[in-house]
mmCIF file of C-alpha atoms in Angstrom:
data_model
loop_
_atom_site.group_PDB
_atom_site.id
_atom_site.type_symbol
_atom_site.label_atom_id
_atom_site.label_comp_id
_atom_site.label_asym_id
_atom_site.label_seq_id
_atom_site.Cartn_x
_atom_site.Cartn_y
_atom_site.Cartn_z
ATOM 1 C CA ARG A 24 96.210 1.685 64.299
ATOM 2 C CA ILE A 25 98.687 2.415 61.574
ATOM 3 C CA TYR A 26 99.808 -1.217 61.590
ATOM 4 C CA TRP A 27 96.204 -2.403 61.370
ATOM 5 C CA ALA A 28 95.506 -0.066 58.465
ATOM 6 C CA VAL A 29 98.526 -1.290 56.523
ATOM 7 C CA THR A 30 97.682 -4.933 57.202
ATOM 8 C CA TYR A 31 94.076 -4.370 56.169
ATOM 9 C CA TYR A 32 95.155 -2.614 52.972
ATOM 10 C CA ARG A 33 97.480 -5.452 52.079
ATOM 11 C CA ALA A 34 94.779 -7.998 52.810
ATOM 12 C CA MET A 35 92.319 -6.143 50.629
ATOM 13 C CA SER A 36 94.947 -5.839 47.888
ATOM 14 C CA ASP A 37 95.498 -9.594 48.031
ATOM 15 C CA VAL A 38 91.765 -10.153 47.666
ATOM 16 C CA GLU A 39 91.595 -7.826 44.676
ATOM 17 C CA GLU A 40 94.607 -9.483 43.068
ATOM 18 C CA LYS A 41 93.161 -12.954 43.646
ATOM 19 C CA LYS A 42 89.848 -11.810 42.187
ATOM 20 C CA ASP A 43 91.603 -10.728 39.003
ATOM 21 C CA VAL A 44 93.624 -13.939 38.743
ATOM 22 C CA ASP A 45 90.533 -16.076 39.293
ATOM 23 C CA ARG A 46 88.706 -14.490 36.359
ATOM 24 C CA GLN A 47 89.104 -14.804 32.614
ATOM 25 C CA TYR A 48 89.214 -11.588 30.595
ATOM 26 C CA VAL A 49 88.595 -10.819 26.945
ATOM 27 C CA TRP A 50 89.221 -7.458 25.325
ATOM 28 C CA LEU A 51 87.529 -6.632 22.006
ATOM 29 C CA ILE A 52 89.536 -3.987 20.168
ATOM 30 C CA ARG A 53 89.042 -1.799 17.135
ATOM 31 C CA TYR A 54 92.079 -0.360 15.346
ATOM 32 C CA GLY A 55 92.750 3.389 15.264
ATOM 33 C CA LEU A 56 93.186 5.770 12.350
ATOM 34 C CA THR A 57 93.962 4.090 9.022
ATOM 35 C CA GLU A 58 96.419 5.372 6.447
ATOM 36 C CA PHE A 59 93.644 5.721 3.864
ATOM 37 C CA SER A 60 90.023 6.319 4.822
ATOM 38 C CA LEU A 61 87.673 3.513 3.872
ATOM 39 C CA VAL A 62 84.711 4.726 1.842
ATOM 40 C CA GLU A 63 81.931 2.135 1.803
ATOM 41 C CA GLY A 64 81.299 0.873 -1.710
ATOM 42 C CA VAL A 65 84.534 2.463 -2.940
ATOM 43 C CA GLY A 66 87.478 1.365 -0.765
ATOM 44 C CA PRO A 67 90.325 0.973 -0.197
ATOM 45 C CA TYR A 68 89.390 -1.996 1.949
ATOM 46 C CA ASP A 69 92.778 -3.229 3.159
ATOM 47 C CA SER A 70 94.575 -0.083 4.265
ATOM 48 C CA ASP A 71 97.268 -0.214 6.906
ATOM 49 C CA ILE A 72 96.968 1.899 10.041
ATOM 50 C CA HIS A 73 98.278 5.439 9.675
ATOM 51 C CA PRO A 74 102.092 5.349 10.044
ATOM 52 C CA VAL A 75 102.039 8.055 12.718
ATOM 53 C CA GLU A 76 98.605 8.461 14.307
ATOM 54 C CA GLY A 77 97.415 4.922 13.707
ATOM 55 C CA VAL A 78 100.583 3.456 15.187
ATOM 56 C CA ALA A 79 100.260 5.811 18.170
ATOM 57 C CA HIS A 80 96.649 4.680 18.632
ATOM 58 C CA ALA A 81 97.651 1.005 18.546
ATOM 59 C CA GLN A 82 100.414 1.697 21.064
ATOM 60 C CA ALA A 83 97.948 3.505 23.332
ATOM 61 C CA VAL A 84 95.727 0.409 23.306
ATOM 62 C CA ALA A 85 98.749 -1.814 23.905
ATOM 63 C CA ASP A 86 99.888 0.287 26.869
ATOM 64 C CA LYS A 87 96.400 0.145 28.355
ATOM 65 C CA LEU A 88 96.405 -3.650 28.205
ATOM 66 C CA CYS A 89 99.998 -3.934 29.395
ATOM 67 C CA ASN A 90 99.076 -1.955 32.501
ATOM 68 C CA SER A 91 95.974 -4.030 33.202
ATOM 69 C CA THR A 92 95.766 -6.821 35.748
ATOM 70 C CA PRO A 93 95.900 -9.406 34.357
ATOM 71 C CA LYS A 94 97.464 -8.782 30.949
ATOM 72 C CA PRO A 95 96.454 -10.697 27.811
ATOM 73 C CA ASP A 96 98.035 -14.128 27.457
ATOM 74 C CA VAL A 97 97.317 -14.243 23.736
ATOM 75 C CA VAL A 98 96.330 -11.831 20.971
ATOM 76 C CA TYR A 99 94.013 -12.761 18.087
ATOM 77 C CA ALA A 100 93.633 -10.590 15.003
ATOM 78 C CA ASP A 101 91.698 -10.592 11.775
ATOM 79 C CA PRO A 102 93.932 -10.966 8.669
ATOM 80 C CA PHE A 103 93.190 -7.506 7.249
ATOM 81 C CA LEU A 104 96.314 -5.348 7.484
ATOM 82 C CA ARG A 105 94.980 -2.695 9.861
ATOM 83 C CA CYS A 106 93.948 -5.347 12.389
ATOM 84 C CA THR A 107 97.069 -7.491 12.054
ATOM 85 C CA HIS A 108 99.367 -4.468 12.449
ATOM 86 C CA THR A 109 97.429 -3.323 15.517
ATOM 87 C CA GLY A 110 97.549 -6.854 16.917
ATOM 88 C CA HIS A 111 101.294 -6.996 16.347
ATOM 89 C CA ILE A 112 101.885 -3.801 18.332
ATOM 90 C CA ILE A 113 99.751 -5.135 21.174
ATOM 91 C CA ALA A 114 101.444 -8.550 21.112
ATOM 92 C CA SER A 115 104.911 -6.956 21.121
ATOM 93 C CA THR A 116 104.024 -4.769 24.101
ATOM 94 C CA VAL A 117 102.338 -7.398 26.293
ATOM 95 C CA GLN A 118 104.799 -10.092 25.110
ATOM 96 C CA ALA A 119 102.181 -12.527 23.876
ATOM 97 C CA PRO A 120 101.834 -14.504 20.637
ATOM 98 C CA LEU A 121 99.738 -13.108 17.797
ATOM 99 C CA LYS A 122 97.343 -15.571 16.178
ATOM 100 C CA ILE A 123 95.673 -14.757 12.864
ATOM 101 C CA GLU A 124 92.062 -15.920 12.962
ATOM 102 C CA GLU A 125 90.025 -15.884 9.752
ATOM 103 C CA GLY A 126 86.800 -16.112 11.734
ATOM 104 C CA LEU A 127 87.392 -12.499 12.830
ATOM 105 C CA THR A 128 87.567 -11.222 9.252
ATOM 106 C CA GLU A 129 85.679 -8.192 7.952
ATOM 107 C CA TRP A 130 81.913 -8.462 7.546
ATOM 108 C CA GLN A 131 81.439 -10.228 4.216
ATOM 109 C CA THR A 132 79.239 -7.607 2.616
ATOM 110 C CA PRO A 133 79.782 -5.816 -0.736
ATOM 111 C CA SER A 134 80.010 -2.304 0.713
ATOM 112 C CA LEU A 135 83.066 -3.297 2.769
ATOM 113 C CA LEU A 136 84.817 -5.542 0.263
ATOM 114 C CA VAL A 137 83.852 -4.839 -3.361
ATOM 115 C CA ASP A 138 85.047 -1.798 -5.321
ATOM 116 C CA PRO A 139 83.043 0.025 -8.042
ATOM 117 C CA LYS A 140 84.614 -2.183 -10.743
ATOM 118 C CA GLY A 141 83.419 -5.325 -8.996
ATOM 119 C CA ALA A 142 86.828 -6.395 -7.688
ATOM 120 C CA MET A 143 86.719 -8.037 -4.267
ATOM 121 C CA THR A 144 89.427 -7.493 -1.673
ATOM 122 C CA HIS A 145 90.969 -10.530 -0.013
ATOM 123 C CA PRO A 146 93.294 -10.141 2.989
ATOM 124 C CA ARG A 147 96.857 -11.433 3.126
ATOM 125 C CA THR A 148 97.703 -14.810 4.601
ATOM 126 C CA ALA A 149 99.394 -15.264 7.961
ATOM 127 C CA GLU A 150 102.521 -16.395 6.105
ATOM 128 C CA ASP A 151 102.611 -13.146 4.132
ATOM 129 C CA HIS A 152 102.083 -11.087 7.283
ATOM 130 C CA LYS A 153 104.870 -12.951 9.102
ATOM 131 C CA LYS A 154 107.421 -11.315 6.784
ATOM 132 C CA LYS A 155 106.621 -7.992 8.462
ATOM 133 C CA PHE A 156 105.192 -8.947 11.847
ATOM 134 C CA ASP A 157 107.394 -11.364 13.758
ATOM 135 C CA THR A 158 104.973 -11.834 16.662
ATOM 136 C CA ILE A 159 102.712 -14.010 14.473
ATOM 137 C CA ASP A 160 102.503 -17.638 15.566
ATOM 138 C CA LEU A 161 102.585 -19.703 12.367
ATOM 139 C CA THR A 162 101.937 -22.910 14.299
ATOM 140 C CA TYR A 163 98.390 -21.657 14.838
ATOM 141 C CA SER A 164 95.779 -22.739 12.309
ATOM 142 C CA SER A 165 92.631 -20.653 12.030
ATOM 143 C CA LEU A 166 89.823 -22.277 13.992
ATOM 144 C CA ASN A 167 87.048 -20.847 11.822
ATOM 145 C CA PRO A 168 88.459 -20.456 8.301
ATOM 146 C CA ALA A 169 86.449 -19.419 5.285
ATOM 147 C CA GLU A 170 84.657 -22.420 3.829
ATOM 148 C CA GLU A 171 82.030 -22.033 1.151
ATOM 149 C CA GLY A 172 78.620 -23.195 2.256
ATOM 150 C CA LYS A 173 79.655 -23.995 5.836
ATOM 151 C CA ALA A 174 77.315 -22.509 8.431
ATOM 152 C CA GLY A 175 79.118 -20.285 10.920
ATOM 153 C CA ALA A 176 82.201 -19.823 8.715
ATOM 154 C CA PRO A 177 83.039 -16.609 6.832
ATOM 155 C CA ASN A 178 81.181 -16.709 3.519
ATOM 156 C CA PHE A 179 80.493 -13.983 0.992
ATOM 157 C CA GLU A 180 77.851 -12.563 1.096
ATOM 158 C CA GLU A 181 76.833 -12.393 4.760
ATOM 159 C CA SER A 182 73.594 -11.002 6.121
ATOM 160 C CA VAL A 183 73.570 -9.374 9.559
ATOM 161 C CA GLU A 184 72.244 -12.660 10.949
ATOM 162 C CA ASP A 185 75.045 -14.589 9.213
ATOM 163 C CA LEU A 186 77.589 -12.231 10.785
ATOM 164 C CA LYS A 187 76.038 -12.790 14.200
ATOM 165 C CA ILE A 188 76.255 -16.578 13.816
ATOM 166 C CA ARG A 189 79.824 -16.448 12.505
ATOM 167 C CA CYS A 190 81.112 -14.224 15.324
ATOM 168 C CA SER A 191 79.459 -16.414 17.958
ATOM 169 C CA ALA A 192 80.921 -19.560 16.376
ATOM 170 C CA THR A 193 84.393 -18.003 16.249
ATOM 171 C CA LEU A 194 84.358 -17.113 19.942
ATOM 172 C CA ASP A 195 83.094 -20.586 20.852
ATOM 173 C CA LYS A 196 85.960 -22.134 18.901
ATOM 174 C CA ILE A 197 88.583 -19.809 20.370
ATOM 175 C CA PHE A 198 87.572 -20.383 23.973
ATOM 176 C CA GLY A 199 86.746 -24.037 23.400
ATOM 177 C CA ALA A 200 90.287 -24.692 22.159
ATOM 178 C CA MET A 201 91.884 -23.400 25.371
ATOM 179 C CA ASP A 202 93.096 -26.176 27.660
ATOM 180 C CA THR A 203 93.004 -23.722 30.546
ATOM 181 C CA PRO A 204 91.336 -20.281 30.619
ATOM 182 C CA GLN A 205 93.456 -17.617 28.938
ATOM 183 C CA ASN A 206 93.003 -13.865 28.839
ATOM 184 C CA ALA A 207 92.595 -12.866 25.213
ATOM 185 C CA ALA A 208 92.872 -9.603 23.298
ATOM 186 C CA ILE A 209 90.910 -9.748 20.043
ATOM 187 C CA VAL A 210 91.432 -7.184 17.274
ATOM 188 C CA SER A 211 88.720 -6.960 14.648
ATOM 189 C CA HIS A 212 86.323 -4.595 12.884
ATOM 190 C CA ALA A 213 83.416 -2.622 14.332
ATOM 191 C CA PRO A 214 80.610 -4.872 12.955
ATOM 192 C CA CYS A 215 82.376 -8.029 14.133
ATOM 193 C CA ASN A 216 83.202 -6.508 17.510
ATOM 194 C CA GLN A 217 79.593 -5.493 18.023
ATOM 195 C CA MET A 218 78.374 -8.997 17.276
ATOM 196 C CA MET A 219 80.970 -10.577 19.554
ATOM 197 C CA ALA A 220 80.004 -8.139 22.307
ATOM 198 C CA LEU A 221 76.349 -9.012 21.786
ATOM 199 C CA TYR A 222 77.150 -12.705 22.172
ATOM 200 C CA LEU A 223 79.192 -12.193 25.338
ATOM 201 C CA ALA A 224 76.475 -9.895 26.709
ATOM 202 C CA GLY A 225 73.930 -12.703 26.447
ATOM 203 C CA GLN A 226 72.162 -11.068 23.469
ATOM 204 C CA ASP A 227 71.338 -7.974 25.531
ATOM 205 C CA THR A 228 71.098 -5.338 22.788
ATOM 206 C CA ASN A 229 70.947 -2.552 25.370
ATOM 207 C CA LEU A 230 74.615 -3.138 26.191
ATOM 208 C CA VAL A 231 75.913 -2.813 22.609
ATOM 209 C CA LYS A 232 76.618 0.687 21.315
ATOM 210 C CA PRO A 233 78.497 2.311 18.398
ATOM 211 C CA TRP A 234 82.234 1.574 18.359
ATOM 212 C CA SER A 235 84.910 4.276 18.280
ATOM 213 C CA LEU A 236 88.354 4.178 16.659
ATOM 214 C CA GLY A 237 90.710 2.592 19.165
ATOM 215 C CA GLY A 238 87.770 1.613 21.348
ATOM 216 C CA VAL A 239 88.292 -1.270 23.786
ATOM 217 C CA THR A 240 85.495 -3.353 25.298
ATOM 218 C CA CYS A 241 86.202 -5.729 28.175
ATOM 219 C CA PHE A 242 84.267 -8.718 29.506
ATOM 220 C CA SER A 243 85.216 -11.083 32.331
ATOM 221 C CA ARG A 244 83.908 -14.287 33.866
ATOM 222 C CA SER A 245 84.951 -16.867 36.443
ATOM 223 C CA HIS A 246 87.116 -19.733 35.223
ATOM 224 C CA ASP A 247 84.034 -21.930 34.935
ATOM 225 C CA LYS A 248 83.479 -22.314 31.171
ATOM 226 C CA ASP A 249 79.718 -22.230 31.724
ATOM 227 C CA ALA A 250 79.843 -18.965 33.679
ATOM 228 C CA GLN A 251 78.213 -15.853 32.244
ATOM 229 C CA TRP A 252 80.361 -12.986 31.026
ATOM 230 C CA THR A 253 80.207 -9.644 32.813
ATOM 231 C CA LEU A 254 80.675 -6.392 30.903
ATOM 232 C CA GLU A 255 83.467 -4.339 32.499
ATOM 233 C CA TYR A 256 83.380 -1.416 30.036
ATOM 234 C CA PHE A 257 82.320 -0.734 26.442
ATOM 235 C CA SER A 258 84.316 0.964 23.647
ATOM 236 C CA ASP A 259 86.486 2.794 26.172
ATOM 237 C CA THR A 260 88.722 5.435 24.574
ATOM 238 C CA GLY A 261 90.160 7.051 27.691
ATOM 239 C CA HIS A 262 93.595 5.757 26.697
ATOM 240 C CA MET A 263 93.486 7.400 23.258
ATOM 241 C CA PRO A 264 95.461 10.596 22.568
ATOM 242 C CA GLY A 265 94.123 14.042 21.718
ATOM 243 C CA GLU A 266 90.740 14.404 20.093
ATOM 244 C CA TYR A 267 90.274 10.624 19.916
ATOM 245 C CA LYS A 268 89.982 10.396 23.694
ATOM 246 C CA GLU A 269 86.336 11.515 23.574
ATOM 247 C CA GLY A 270 85.434 8.567 21.331
ATOM 248 C CA VAL A 271 83.623 10.631 18.703
ATOM 249 C CA ARG A 272 86.037 10.277 15.793
ATOM 250 C CA GLY A 273 85.310 7.396 13.426
ATOM 251 C CA ARG A 274 82.418 5.993 15.432
ATOM 252 C CA TRP A 275 80.655 3.175 13.533
ATOM 253 C CA SER A 276 77.669 0.931 14.138
ATOM 254 C CA LEU A 277 75.450 -1.699 12.624
ATOM 255 C CA PRO A 278 71.909 -0.318 12.228
ATOM 256 C CA ASP A 279 70.596 -2.439 15.114
ATOM 257 C CA PHE A 280 72.867 -0.683 17.623
ATOM 258 C CA GLN A 281 72.719 2.960 16.532
#
């Protein structure tokens, strides 16, 4: 009986492992605490993550993904500093390349980009970031770069509908460019993450909720590119330290998902 139980356990473990390998995973990630709090309509809009807590939050996310089965094969991040730094910590931990994707950039709306004097914040380039973050893959060219007047590309000023279209187009380009299915960690901002989650959820608004600092959402599907995505969990913060574990701190949402 003992032998049978062990054999059965191993067989079941093999099935579970095969199930994980046979599926493609995507993790949508929001950074943790920033060094300077962003005040909408005021700024600062391109703060780094907090040098102590924010780094610890990014490492907590990275450890969560490193301990997952499977782990990310590639990490994508928006070019704003807080996302790139978070992406770098994740990429270093899971030993995957970091690709800077402009299509994941902050929602192009005045309250998140323009200060009271009318100055607009523009993120650094991948080349500038590479000086500090060596995990960045400079052979990668953004698949959905900003292009004035181009539908689906980042353009100032975006409506909520524009953001929805842009995030959907970015995901299509990312997954469409993969020769074989890869598991991808994507670091971006709450409004972008919500719209990407909505797209992967088949436009089911009931599945999209407010997003917490350090929150991780996971979807999976079979390796068939036409397969539907399945929501595994939404804005999970169980990996976060201290008071951030409950997911209350820094929670943000577009009006449609409040």
